[in-house]
Amino acid sequence: MREQLTLSSHPLRRQLRLTRADRVANRKRAEDSDVKLFLLSFSAFFVCFYTLIA
């Protein structure tokens, strides 16, 4: 039978022992990077489109 892998079963993850606040901060940082990626992509599209028209 296969052993079900949980977040705390890996030795490296057990050593980290992230608190709930750390996980929330990591999630917020990931959401922030998604917004930054969207803004960068949108502005790159805008510049390319504007350059094509001009």
CSV table of C-alpha atoms in Angstrom, one decimal:
chain,number,residue,atom,x,y,z
A,1,MET,CA,0.0,0.0,0.0
A,2,ARG,CA,1.0,3.6,-0.7
A,3,GLU,CA,1.7,5.8,2.3
A,4,GLN,CA,-0.2,9.0,2.1
A,5,LEU,CA,2.2,12.0,1.9
A,6,THR,CA,1.3,14.9,4.2
A,7,LEU,CA,3.0,18.3,4.6
A,8,SER,CA,4.7,17.3,7.8
A,9,SER,CA,5.9,13.9,6.7
A,10,HIS,CA,8.9,15.1,4.7
A,11,PRO,CA,12.0,15.6,6.9
A,12,LEU,CA,12.9,19.0,5.5
A,13,ARG,CA,9.4,20.3,6.1
A,14,ARG,CA,9.5,19.0,9.6
A,15,GLN,CA,12.7,21.0,10.2
A,16,LEU,CA,11.1,24.2,8.9
A,17,ARG,CA,8.1,24.2,11.2
A,18,LEU,CA,6.4,27.1,9.6
A,19,THR,CA,3.9,28.9,11.7
A,20,ARG,CA,0.5,29.9,10.5
A,21,ALA,CA,1.6,33.5,10.3
A,22,ASP,CA,4.5,32.4,8.0
A,23,ARG,CA,2.2,30.5,5.7
A,24,VAL,CA,-0.2,33.5,5.5
A,25,ALA,CA,2.7,35.8,4.7
A,26,ASN,CA,3.9,33.4,2.0
A,27,ARG,CA,0.4,33.3,0.5
A,28,LYS,CA,0.2,37.1,0.5
A,29,ARG,CA,3.6,37.4,-1.1
A,30,ALA,CA,2.4,34.9,-3.8
A,31,GLU,CA,-0.7,36.9,-4.4
A,32,ASP,CA,1.3,40.1,-4.6
A,33,SER,CA,3.6,38.6,-7.2
A,34,ASP,CA,0.6,37.6,-9.3
A,35,VAL,CA,-0.6,41.2,-9.4
A,36,LYS,CA,2.9,42.4,-10.3
A,37,LEU,CA,3.1,39.8,-13.1
A,38,PHE,CA,-0.2,41.0,-14.4
A,39,LEU,CA,0.8,44.6,-14.4
A,40,LEU,CA,4.1,43.9,-16.1
A,41,SER,CA,2.4,41.8,-18.8
A,42,PHE,CA,-0.3,44.5,-19.3
A,43,SER,CA,2.2,47.3,-19.7
A,44,ALA,CA,4.4,45.2,-22.0
A,45,PHE,CA,1.3,44.5,-24.2
A,46,PHE,CA,0.4,48.2,-24.1
A,47,VAL,CA,3.9,49.3,-25.2
A,48,CYS,CA,4.0,46.7,-28.0
A,49,PHE,CA,0.5,47.7,-29.2
A,50,TYR,CA,1.3,51.4,-29.0
A,51,THR,CA,4.6,50.9,-30.9
A,52,LEU,CA,2.7,48.9,-33.6
A,53,ILE,CA,0.2,51.8,-34.1
A,54,ALA,CA,2.7,54.6,-34.0
